[in-house]
Amino acid sequence: MIRPDSAFVVFGSLARKEYTNGSDLDWTLLIDGQTHPQDTKTTVDLKALLERENWKQPSPRGIFGSLSFGHSLVHDIGGPGDTYINTTCRVLLLLESLAIVGGIVRDRVIRAVLARYLEEDTHFHPSNGSRSFVPRFLLNDIVRYWRTVAVDYATKTKEHDHKKWALRNIKLRMSRKLIFVSGLLMCFLCQLSREKIPADRDIFGDSDASNARFVNFLARMIGQTPLDLLASVLLDRGLQQGTGELIFDNYDKFLAALDDAKKRAWLENLTYEEAKTDDLFNELRQVSKNFQEGLRRLFFEDDSELRKLSQVYAIF
Amino acid sequence: MRSFDKRLVGFSTGALTRGDWRTGIERCRALHLEVIELSALRYEEFNGLVDGAKNAKLSDFSYVSIHLPASYATEDELSVLKGVHRIAEMEWPLILHPDAVKDWAGWKEFGSLICIENMDKRKLTGRTVDELDQVFECLPEASFCFDYGHAKQVDPTMSQGRSLLERFGNRLRQIHFSDVDSNNHHVSLNYPALETFARLRDMTVPIVPIILETAVEQHEAEAQVELARQFFSEHSPFASASDHFLISR
């Protein structure tokens, strides 16, 4: 069913290895190379197959469950061609994607996207060797995506007539925020772990060779789930145990709630008015606040280098 | 400082005269090439090549390799291995596609004579470091044939190719040098491809022989050889930034 030069790529909880009862399956048929009229039919066949196998389908009006193209993902970074759909697909490909079929195609597109970010970045290196290792073009796109998702939450709530708003709200505060955090860390680790980037000389000589090494370094991080990447940072940098507990214990509570069919259904039907006094919703809001506190400590308190990078890069 | 002046460039007989390795040798000789790969990409060609090549006059070539069949039926592997036994005494590197192998056990005894090639995007193995790691676990002594065109097709940024050479460069015994299009055909060397290949020019040592696999007519072959020599020359027009660094150091 899947031709060469295409890949069946999943996003979301399945890619993050956080799939729970009731999760939907966000996917795309990624084409990188010659396209074919049959590709559209393949997406229809895939939908039918997934329905038969009882996978919960993505929204029919949404980004997923259709075709995406490597050419747009690689070349339309910024500019009028970079639609919301294109940005989302590209950033999610980097932050939470998994190829069920066609891993080599997904990997090829990811590397090409990374090379684009890095090639644009390398135009601006000072010659005095003071260059930062943080890939700023990539970082800006990740930050832009996170802000877009946060804004889009309001629009989606309105479009869906406020249905499932509570579930979307909690996801925004937890799983959506998690992938932003992993993207941010990915960029910061280029600076913090620069000695791990294999190089026979200063990698920032603006050469193709140094960019290839940099692509390899980023591609290895992309191979980890967001939670794994976050955990490795906490362990490698020897951060406070309390910070790790705030982050992981609360994320675990969030996943447990989503995996509980009754709780999930409860959240899906909750109105704004009911939420004010609802135990489950307020419990999960507290979970998300604890998670946020853990992240605040991680980025702004426990580690002076991370704090400096956050101050310099995360806002301005 | 490295010297790129004496790169050994040759052709695969399969590229010059498909299915006729004897005429391919003559064509290589006419081009004054020092290195040659005798190709038996198709299984049907293999036994004839094994029997003939042992007695062929090849002393004017400083390097000879054999390209083993790219695919064969499971029941034919024993026959292929028997042929490899017969040709092994020549001590020519034997280029092997890892996806062709059915059972690695029979291949171990040939040690570094077996030269594993990185694969194109169609194949289900042998394309990346992870996939080739598994192959070299099965054949720990095997050498490595780096195919630029395959690496570019799998990943045009050549970052995956760089990883392959960083990981397996110490095994490198031969280079395949041609472009591969999106339909998996080996096509002539061309400037966009060479600019992409230049990202790895600093990674291969000068003594490794370069075999062109581009299917070309005889009158085009000379130009392809010249282009490859230019590419690997010290003053290459395709020098990467790394080369400038190495040369000026």
Coordinates of C-alpha atoms in Angstrom, one line a residue:
Chain A
M1 CA 0.0 0.0 0.0
I2 CA 2.8 2.4 0.8
R3 CA 5.0 3.2 -2.2
P4 CA 8.8 3.8 -2.0
D5 CA 9.6 7.4 -1.4
S6 CA 6.7 7.7 1.0
A7 CA 6.2 7.0 4.7
F8 CA 3.3 6.3 7.0
V9 CA 4.2 8.7 9.9
V10 CA 2.3 9.0 13.2
F11 CA 2.4 11.9 15.5
G12 CA 1.1 12.7 19.0
S13 CA 0.9 10.3 21.9
L14 CA 1.7 7.2 19.9
A15 CA 5.0 8.8 18.6
R16 CA 5.7 10.0 22.2
K17 CA 5.1 6.5 23.5
E18 CA 2.4 7.8 25.7
Y19 CA -0.6 6.2 23.9
T20 CA -3.6 5.7 26.2
N21 CA -7.1 4.4 25.9
G22 CA -9.1 7.0 24.0
S23 CA -6.1 8.6 22.2
D24 CA -6.7 9.3 18.6
L25 CA -4.2 8.5 15.9
D26 CA -2.7 11.5 14.2
W27 CA -0.9 10.5 11.0
T28 CA 0.2 11.6 7.6
L29 CA 1.3 9.9 4.4
L30 CA 4.6 11.7 3.8
I31 CA 5.7 11.8 0.2
D32 CA 9.4 12.7 -0.6
G33 CA 10.2 12.2 -4.2
Q34 CA 7.9 11.5 -7.2
T35 CA 4.3 11.8 -6.3
H36 CA 1.6 9.7 -7.9
P37 CA -2.2 10.1 -8.5
Q38 CA -2.6 6.9 -6.5
D39 CA -1.3 8.6 -3.3
T40 CA -4.7 10.2 -2.6
K41 CA -6.4 6.8 -2.8
T42 CA -3.8 5.4 -0.5
T43 CA -4.8 7.9 2.2
V44 CA -8.4 6.8 1.8
D45 CA -7.4 3.2 2.0
L46 CA -5.3 3.9 5.1
K47 CA -8.3 5.7 6.8
A48 CA -10.5 2.7 6.0
L49 CA -7.9 0.3 7.3
L50 CA -7.4 2.2 10.5
E51 CA -11.2 2.5 11.1
R52 CA -11.6 -1.3 10.6
E53 CA -8.9 -1.8 13.2
N54 CA -10.7 0.6 15.6
W55 CA -8.1 3.3 15.7
K56 CA -9.6 6.6 16.7
Q57 CA -9.4 8.9 13.6
P58 CA -8.1 12.5 13.7
S59 CA -10.5 15.3 13.0
P60 CA -11.6 15.3 9.4
R61 CA -11.0 19.1 9.1
G62 CA -7.6 19.0 10.7
I63 CA -4.0 18.6 9.7
F64 CA -3.7 14.9 9.9
G65 CA -5.0 11.9 8.0
S66 CA -3.9 13.2 4.6
L67 CA -0.8 13.8 2.4
S68 CA 2.2 15.9 3.3
F69 CA 5.2 16.6 1.0
G70 CA 8.9 16.7 1.8
H71 CA 9.4 19.5 -0.7
S72 CA 7.1 21.9 1.2
L73 CA 8.4 20.9 4.6
V74 CA 12.0 21.5 3.6
H75 CA 11.7 24.6 1.4
D76 CA 8.8 26.5 2.9
I77 CA 10.2 27.4 6.2
G78 CA 8.8 30.8 6.8
G79 CA 7.3 32.9 4.0
P80 CA 3.9 32.8 2.5
G81 CA 4.1 29.1 1.6
D82 CA 4.6 28.1 5.2
T83 CA 1.0 27.5 6.2
Y84 CA -0.2 26.6 9.6
I85 CA -0.5 23.0 8.3
N86 CA 3.0 23.0 6.9
T87 CA 4.6 24.5 10.1
T88 CA 2.7 22.0 12.3
C89 CA 3.7 19.0 10.2
R90 CA 7.4 20.1 10.0
V91 CA 7.8 20.9 13.7
L92 CA 5.9 17.8 14.8
L93 CA 8.1 15.7 12.5
L94 CA 11.0 16.9 14.6
L95 CA 9.5 16.8 18.0
E96 CA 7.0 13.9 18.1
S97 CA 6.9 11.6 15.1
L98 CA 7.4 7.9 14.3
A99 CA 7.5 6.1 11.0
I100 CA 5.4 3.0 11.0
V101 CA 6.5 2.4 7.4
G102 CA 9.2 4.2 5.5
G103 CA 11.6 5.2 8.3
I104 CA 14.3 6.0 5.8
V105 CA 12.0 8.6 4.1
R106 CA 11.1 10.2 7.4
D107 CA 14.8 10.3 8.4
R108 CA 15.7 11.9 5.0
V109 CA 13.2 14.6 5.3
I110 CA 14.1 15.4 8.9
R111 CA 17.8 15.7 8.0
A112 CA 17.0 17.9 5.0
V113 CA 14.8 20.2 7.3
L114 CA 17.6 20.3 9.9
A115 CA 20.2 21.2 7.2
R116 CA 18.0 24.1 6.1
Y117 CA 17.8 25.5 9.6
L118 CA 21.5 25.2 10.0
E119 CA 22.5 26.5 6.6
E120 CA 20.5 29.6 7.2
D121 CA 22.1 30.0 10.7
T122 CA 25.7 29.7 9.5
H123 CA 25.5 33.0 7.5
F124 CA 25.8 35.0 10.7
H125 CA 28.8 33.6 12.6
P126 CA 31.2 36.1 14.0
S127 CA 34.8 35.5 12.9
N128 CA 36.2 36.0 16.4
G129 CA 35.1 32.5 17.5
S130 CA 32.4 33.8 20.0
R131 CA 29.6 32.1 18.1
S132 CA 26.8 30.5 20.1
F133 CA 26.1 26.8 19.4
V134 CA 22.3 27.3 19.8
P135 CA 20.6 26.8 16.4
R136 CA 18.6 30.0 16.5
F137 CA 16.6 29.5 13.3
L138 CA 15.4 26.1 14.5
L139 CA 14.7 27.5 18.0
N140 CA 12.6 30.3 16.7
D141 CA 10.5 27.9 14.7
I142 CA 9.9 25.8 17.7
V143 CA 9.0 28.8 19.8
R144 CA 6.8 30.1 17.1
Y145 CA 5.0 26.7 16.9
W146 CA 4.4 26.6 20.6
R147 CA 2.9 30.1 20.7
T148 CA 0.8 29.2 17.6
V149 CA -0.6 26.2 19.4
A150 CA -1.4 28.2 22.4
V151 CA -3.3 30.8 20.3
D152 CA -4.9 28.1 18.2
Y153 CA -6.4 26.6 21.4
A154 CA -8.7 29.5 21.7
T155 CA -9.8 29.3 18.1
K156 CA -10.3 25.5 18.3
T157 CA -12.5 25.9 21.4
K158 CA -14.7 28.4 19.5
E159 CA -14.8 26.3 16.3
H160 CA -15.8 23.2 18.3
D161 CA -18.5 25.1 20.2
H162 CA -16.6 24.7 23.4
K163 CA -16.9 20.9 23.3
K164 CA -13.9 19.0 24.8
W165 CA -12.4 22.3 25.8
A166 CA -11.3 21.0 29.2
L167 CA -9.4 18.1 27.7
R168 CA -7.7 20.3 25.2
N169 CA -6.8 22.8 28.0
I170 CA -5.1 20.1 30.1
K171 CA -3.3 18.7 27.1
L172 CA -2.1 22.2 26.2
R173 CA -0.7 22.6 29.7
M174 CA 0.9 19.1 29.7
S175 CA 1.7 17.2 26.5
R176 CA 1.8 20.2 24.2
K177 CA 4.1 22.0 26.6
L178 CA 6.2 18.9 26.9
I179 CA 7.1 18.8 23.2
F180 CA 8.0 22.5 23.4
V181 CA 10.2 21.8 26.3
S182 CA 11.9 19.0 24.5
G183 CA 12.5 21.2 21.4
L184 CA 13.9 24.0 23.6
L185 CA 16.2 21.5 25.3
M186 CA 17.3 20.1 22.0
C187 CA 18.5 23.5 20.9
F188 CA 20.1 24.3 24.3
L189 CA 21.9 20.9 24.3
C190 CA 23.8 22.0 21.2
Q191 CA 25.4 24.5 23.4
L192 CA 25.6 22.6 26.7
S193 CA 26.8 19.3 25.1
R194 CA 28.9 20.7 22.3
E195 CA 31.8 18.5 23.3
K196 CA 29.7 15.5 22.4
I197 CA 29.4 16.6 18.8
P198 CA 32.2 14.6 17.1
A199 CA 34.5 17.0 15.3
D200 CA 38.2 16.9 14.3
R201 CA 38.3 20.7 14.6
D202 CA 36.0 23.6 15.6
I203 CA 32.7 22.4 14.2
F204 CA 31.7 26.0 13.4
G205 CA 33.9 26.6 10.5
D206 CA 30.8 27.3 8.3
S207 CA 31.6 24.2 6.4
D208 CA 29.3 21.5 5.0
A209 CA 31.2 19.0 7.1
S210 CA 30.4 20.8 10.3
N211 CA 26.8 21.1 9.4
A212 CA 26.6 17.4 8.7
R213 CA 28.0 16.7 12.1
F214 CA 25.5 19.1 13.6
V215 CA 22.7 17.4 11.7
N216 CA 23.8 14.1 13.1
F217 CA 23.8 15.4 16.6
L218 CA 20.3 16.8 16.3
A219 CA 19.0 13.7 14.5
R220 CA 20.2 11.6 17.5
M221 CA 18.2 13.7 19.9
I222 CA 15.2 13.6 17.6
G223 CA 15.4 9.8 17.9
Q224 CA 14.5 10.1 21.6
T225 CA 11.0 10.6 22.9
P226 CA 10.4 14.0 24.6
L227 CA 10.2 12.3 28.0
D228 CA 13.4 10.4 27.4
L229 CA 15.2 13.5 26.3
L230 CA 14.0 15.4 29.3
A231 CA 15.0 12.6 31.7
S232 CA 18.5 12.4 30.2
V233 CA 19.0 16.1 30.8
L234 CA 17.9 15.8 34.4
L235 CA 20.2 12.9 34.9
D236 CA 23.2 14.1 32.9
R237 CA 23.2 17.5 34.6
G238 CA 22.6 16.2 38.0
L239 CA 19.6 18.4 38.8
Q240 CA 17.6 18.4 42.0
Q241 CA 15.6 15.3 42.7
G242 CA 12.6 17.4 43.6
T243 CA 12.6 19.0 40.2
G244 CA 12.5 15.6 38.5
E245 CA 9.7 14.5 40.8
L246 CA 7.6 17.6 40.1
I247 CA 8.0 17.0 36.3
F248 CA 7.6 13.3 36.1
D249 CA 5.3 12.4 38.9
N250 CA 2.8 15.0 37.7
Y251 CA 3.2 14.0 34.0
D252 CA 2.4 10.5 35.2
K253 CA -0.8 11.6 36.9
F254 CA -1.8 13.4 33.7
L255 CA -1.3 10.2 31.6
A256 CA -3.1 8.1 34.2
A257 CA -6.1 10.5 34.0
L258 CA -6.2 10.3 30.2
D259 CA -6.0 6.5 30.3
D260 CA -9.1 6.3 32.5
A261 CA -12.1 6.2 30.2
K262 CA -14.5 7.6 32.7
K263 CA -12.2 10.6 33.6
R264 CA -11.6 11.2 29.9
A265 CA -15.3 11.2 29.1
W266 CA -15.9 13.4 32.1
L267 CA -13.5 16.0 30.9
E268 CA -14.8 15.9 27.3
N269 CA -18.3 16.9 28.5
L270 CA -17.4 19.5 31.1
T271 CA -18.8 23.0 30.7
Y272 CA -16.9 26.2 31.8
E273 CA -19.4 26.7 34.6
E274 CA -19.1 23.1 35.9
A275 CA -15.3 23.3 35.7
K276 CA -15.1 26.0 38.4
T277 CA -16.0 23.5 41.1
D278 CA -15.2 20.2 39.4
D279 CA -12.8 18.0 41.4
L280 CA -11.2 16.2 38.5
F281 CA -10.6 19.3 36.5
N282 CA -9.1 21.3 39.4
E283 CA -7.0 18.3 40.4
L284 CA -5.5 18.2 36.9
R285 CA -5.0 21.9 36.9
Q286 CA -3.0 21.5 40.0
V287 CA -1.0 18.7 38.3
S288 CA -0.3 21.1 35.5
K289 CA 0.8 23.8 37.9
N290 CA 3.2 21.4 39.6
F291 CA 4.5 20.3 36.2
Q292 CA 5.0 24.0 35.3
E293 CA 6.8 24.6 38.6
G294 CA 9.2 21.7 37.8
L295 CA 9.9 23.2 34.5
R296 CA 10.5 26.6 36.0
R297 CA 13.0 25.1 38.4
L298 CA 14.7 23.2 35.5
F299 CA 15.0 26.2 33.2
F300 CA 15.4 29.1 35.7
E301 CA 16.7 27.8 39.1
D302 CA 18.6 24.6 39.3
D303 CA 21.2 25.0 36.6
S304 CA 22.9 28.2 36.0
E305 CA 23.8 27.4 32.3
L306 CA 20.2 26.5 31.5
R307 CA 19.0 29.7 33.2
K308 CA 21.4 31.8 31.2
L309 CA 20.3 30.2 27.9
S310 CA 16.6 30.5 28.8
Q311 CA 17.1 34.2 29.6
V312 CA 19.0 34.9 26.4
Y313 CA 17.1 32.8 24.0
A314 CA 13.7 31.7 25.2
I315 CA 12.0 35.1 25.1
F316 CA 13.7 37.8 23.1
Chain B
M1 CA 49.0 17.5 4.2
R2 CA 47.1 15.0 2.1
S3 CA 47.7 14.4 -1.5
F4 CA 44.7 13.9 -3.8
D5 CA 46.8 13.8 -7.0
K6 CA 47.2 10.0 -7.3
R7 CA 43.6 8.9 -7.0
L8 CA 43.1 5.5 -8.7
V9 CA 39.9 5.8 -10.8
G10 CA 38.4 3.0 -12.8
F11 CA 35.2 1.6 -14.2
S12 CA 32.9 -1.2 -13.4
T13 CA 32.7 -3.5 -16.5
G14 CA 28.9 -3.7 -16.0
A15 CA 28.7 0.0 -16.6
L16 CA 30.7 0.0 -19.8
T17 CA 29.4 -3.2 -21.3
R18 CA 26.5 -4.7 -19.4
G19 CA 26.6 -8.4 -19.3
D20 CA 30.0 -8.7 -21.1
W21 CA 32.8 -8.4 -18.7
R22 CA 35.5 -9.4 -21.2
T23 CA 34.7 -6.5 -23.5
G24 CA 34.5 -4.3 -20.4
I25 CA 38.1 -5.2 -19.6
E26 CA 39.2 -4.1 -23.1
R27 CA 37.3 -0.9 -22.7
C28 CA 39.0 -0.1 -19.4
R29 CA 42.3 -0.9 -21.0
A30 CA 41.6 1.5 -23.9
L31 CA 40.9 4.2 -21.3
H32 CA 44.3 3.4 -19.7
L33 CA 42.6 2.8 -16.3
E34 CA 44.7 1.2 -13.5
V35 CA 41.7 -0.1 -11.5
I36 CA 38.8 -2.2 -12.6
E37 CA 35.7 -3.9 -11.0
L38 CA 34.5 -7.0 -12.8
S39 CA 30.8 -7.0 -12.5
A40 CA 28.5 -10.0 -12.1
L41 CA 25.5 -8.1 -10.8
R42 CA 23.1 -10.6 -12.3
Y43 CA 23.4 -14.1 -10.8
E44 CA 23.4 -15.7 -14.3
E45 CA 26.7 -13.9 -15.0
F46 CA 28.5 -15.0 -11.9
N47 CA 29.8 -18.5 -12.5
G48 CA 31.1 -17.6 -16.0
L49 CA 32.9 -14.6 -14.6
V50 CA 34.5 -16.6 -11.8
D51 CA 35.8 -19.3 -14.2
G52 CA 37.0 -16.8 -16.8
A53 CA 38.4 -14.0 -14.6
K54 CA 40.9 -16.3 -12.9
N55 CA 42.6 -16.9 -16.2
A56 CA 42.1 -13.5 -17.7
K57 CA 45.2 -11.3 -18.2
L58 CA 44.7 -8.5 -15.7
S59 CA 48.3 -7.8 -14.6
D60 CA 48.2 -4.3 -16.1
F61 CA 45.6 -3.3 -13.5
S62 CA 47.0 -2.5 -10.1
Y63 CA 43.6 -3.2 -8.4
V64 CA 40.9 -5.6 -9.3
S65 CA 37.6 -6.3 -7.5
I66 CA 34.6 -8.4 -8.2
H67 CA 31.0 -7.3 -7.8
L68 CA 29.0 -10.2 -6.6
P69 CA 25.4 -10.8 -7.7
A70 CA 23.0 -8.2 -6.3
S71 CA 20.3 -10.7 -5.7
Y72 CA 19.7 -14.4 -6.0
A73 CA 17.2 -17.0 -4.8
T74 CA 17.7 -18.6 -1.4
E75 CA 18.4 -21.9 -3.0
D76 CA 21.2 -20.4 -5.1
E77 CA 23.3 -19.1 -2.2
L78 CA 25.3 -22.3 -1.9
S79 CA 26.2 -21.9 -5.6
V80 CA 27.3 -18.3 -5.1
L81 CA 29.4 -19.3 -2.1
K82 CA 31.0 -22.1 -4.1
G83 CA 31.9 -19.5 -6.7
V84 CA 33.3 -17.2 -4.0
H85 CA 35.5 -20.1 -2.8
R86 CA 36.9 -20.5 -6.3
I87 CA 37.7 -16.8 -6.8
A88 CA 38.9 -16.1 -3.2
E89 CA 42.4 -17.3 -4.0
M90 CA 42.9 -14.3 -6.2
E91 CA 42.5 -12.1 -3.1
W92 CA 40.4 -9.6 -5.0
P93 CA 37.9 -7.6 -2.9
L94 CA 34.4 -9.0 -3.3
I95 CA 31.8 -6.3 -3.3
L96 CA 28.6 -7.6 -1.7
H97 CA 25.1 -6.1 -1.3
P98 CA 24.1 -7.0 2.3
D99 CA 20.4 -7.4 1.4
A100 CA 21.4 -10.2 -1.0
V101 CA 22.6 -12.5 1.8
K102 CA 20.3 -15.2 3.1
D103 CA 22.6 -16.7 5.7
W104 CA 25.6 -14.9 7.0
A105 CA 27.3 -18.1 8.4
G106 CA 28.6 -19.1 5.0
W107 CA 30.3 -15.7 4.4
K108 CA 32.3 -15.4 7.6
E109 CA 35.3 -17.4 6.4
F110 CA 36.2 -14.9 3.7
G111 CA 37.1 -12.2 6.3
S112 CA 38.1 -8.8 4.9
L113 CA 37.8 -10.0 1.3
I114 CA 34.1 -9.4 1.6
C115 CA 33.5 -5.8 1.0
I116 CA 30.0 -4.6 2.2
E117 CA 28.5 -1.8 0.2
N118 CA 26.0 0.7 1.6
M119 CA 22.7 0.4 -0.1
D120 CA 20.2 2.6 -1.9
K121 CA 16.9 3.7 -0.6
R122 CA 14.9 0.8 -2.1
K123 CA 16.6 -1.8 0.1
L124 CA 15.4 -2.7 3.5
T125 CA 18.8 -2.9 5.0
G126 CA 22.4 -1.6 4.6
R127 CA 21.5 2.0 4.2
T128 CA 22.3 3.6 7.6
V129 CA 24.9 3.2 10.4
D130 CA 22.4 1.3 12.5
E131 CA 21.6 -1.1 9.6
L132 CA 25.2 -1.6 8.7
D133 CA 26.2 -2.1 12.3
Q134 CA 24.0 -5.2 12.2
V135 CA 25.7 -6.4 9.1
F136 CA 29.2 -5.9 10.5
E137 CA 28.2 -7.7 13.6
C138 CA 27.6 -10.8 11.4
L139 CA 30.8 -10.2 9.4
P140 CA 33.2 -8.5 11.9
E141 CA 36.2 -8.7 9.6
A142 CA 34.5 -7.5 6.4
S143 CA 35.7 -4.4 4.6
F144 CA 33.5 -1.5 3.4
C145 CA 32.7 -0.1 -0.1
F146 CA 31.3 3.4 0.2
D147 CA 28.8 4.3 -2.5
Y148 CA 28.5 8.1 -2.8
G149 CA 25.4 7.9 -5.0
H150 CA 23.5 5.6 -2.6
A151 CA 24.4 7.7 0.3
K152 CA 23.2 10.8 -1.5
Q153 CA 19.9 9.1 -2.4
V154 CA 19.3 8.0 1.1
D155 CA 20.1 11.5 2.5
P156 CA 21.0 14.4 0.3
T157 CA 22.4 16.4 3.2
M158 CA 25.2 13.7 3.3
S159 CA 25.1 13.7 7.1
Q160 CA 24.1 10.1 7.1
G161 CA 27.0 9.4 4.7
R162 CA 29.3 11.2 7.0
S163 CA 28.2 9.0 9.8
L164 CA 28.9 5.9 7.7
L165 CA 32.4 7.1 7.0
E166 CA 33.0 8.1 10.6
R167 CA 31.8 4.7 11.7
F168 CA 33.2 2.4 9.0
G169 CA 36.0 4.5 7.5
N170 CA 38.6 2.2 9.0
R171 CA 37.2 -0.6 6.9
L172 CA 37.1 1.4 3.7
R173 CA 38.5 -0.5 0.8
Q174 CA 36.8 0.8 -2.3
I175 CA 34.5 3.7 -3.4
H176 CA 31.6 3.6 -5.8
F177 CA 31.3 7.0 -7.5
S178 CA 28.3 7.9 -9.6
D179 CA 25.1 9.7 -9.2
V180 CA 21.9 7.7 -8.5
D181 CA 18.5 9.2 -9.6
S182 CA 15.2 8.9 -7.7
N183 CA 14.4 5.9 -9.8
N184 CA 17.5 4.2 -8.6
H185 CA 19.4 4.3 -11.9
H186 CA 23.1 5.1 -11.8
V187 CA 23.5 8.2 -13.9
S188 CA 26.5 10.2 -15.1
L189 CA 28.5 12.4 -12.7
N190 CA 27.1 15.9 -12.9
Y191 CA 27.9 19.2 -11.2
P192 CA 25.0 19.3 -8.7
A193 CA 25.8 15.7 -7.6
L194 CA 29.5 16.5 -7.3
E195 CA 28.7 19.6 -5.2
T196 CA 26.7 17.4 -2.9
F197 CA 29.5 14.7 -2.8
A198 CA 32.0 17.5 -1.9
R199 CA 30.6 17.5 1.6
L200 CA 32.5 14.3 2.2
R201 CA 35.6 14.9 0.2
D202 CA 37.6 15.3 3.4
M203 CA 36.5 11.8 4.6
T204 CA 38.2 9.4 2.2
V205 CA 41.9 8.6 2.1
P206 CA 43.8 9.0 -1.2
I207 CA 44.8 5.4 -1.6
V208 CA 41.2 4.0 -1.8
P209 CA 40.4 3.0 -5.4
I210 CA 37.4 4.7 -7.0
I211 CA 35.1 2.8 -9.3
L212 CA 32.6 4.5 -11.6
E213 CA 29.3 2.7 -12.1
T214 CA 27.8 5.1 -14.5
A215 CA 26.4 3.4 -17.6
V216 CA 28.0 5.4 -20.4
E217 CA 29.2 5.0 -24.0
Q218 CA 32.9 4.7 -24.5
H219 CA 33.3 8.3 -25.7
E220 CA 31.7 9.6 -22.6
A221 CA 33.6 7.3 -20.2
E222 CA 36.8 9.3 -20.6
A223 CA 35.1 12.5 -19.6
Q224 CA 33.6 10.8 -16.5
V225 CA 37.0 9.5 -15.4
E226 CA 38.4 13.0 -15.9
L227 CA 35.6 14.5 -13.8
A228 CA 36.2 12.0 -11.0
R229 CA 39.9 12.8 -11.1
Q230 CA 39.2 16.5 -11.0
F231 CA 36.8 16.0 -8.1
F232 CA 39.5 14.2 -6.0
S233 CA 42.4 16.4 -7.1
E234 CA 44.1 18.7 -4.7
H235 CA 42.9 21.8 -6.5
S236 CA 39.4 20.4 -7.1
P237 CA 36.8 22.9 -8.2
F238 CA 34.5 21.0 -5.8
A239 CA 36.7 21.5 -2.7
S240 CA 34.7 21.7 0.4
A241 CA 35.3 24.3 3.1
S242 CA 37.0 21.5 5.1
D243 CA 39.4 20.9 2.3
H244 CA 40.4 24.5 2.2
F245 CA 41.2 24.2 5.9
L246 CA 43.2 21.0 5.4
I247 CA 45.2 22.3 2.5
S248 CA 46.0 25.6 4.0
R249 CA 46.9 24.2 7.4

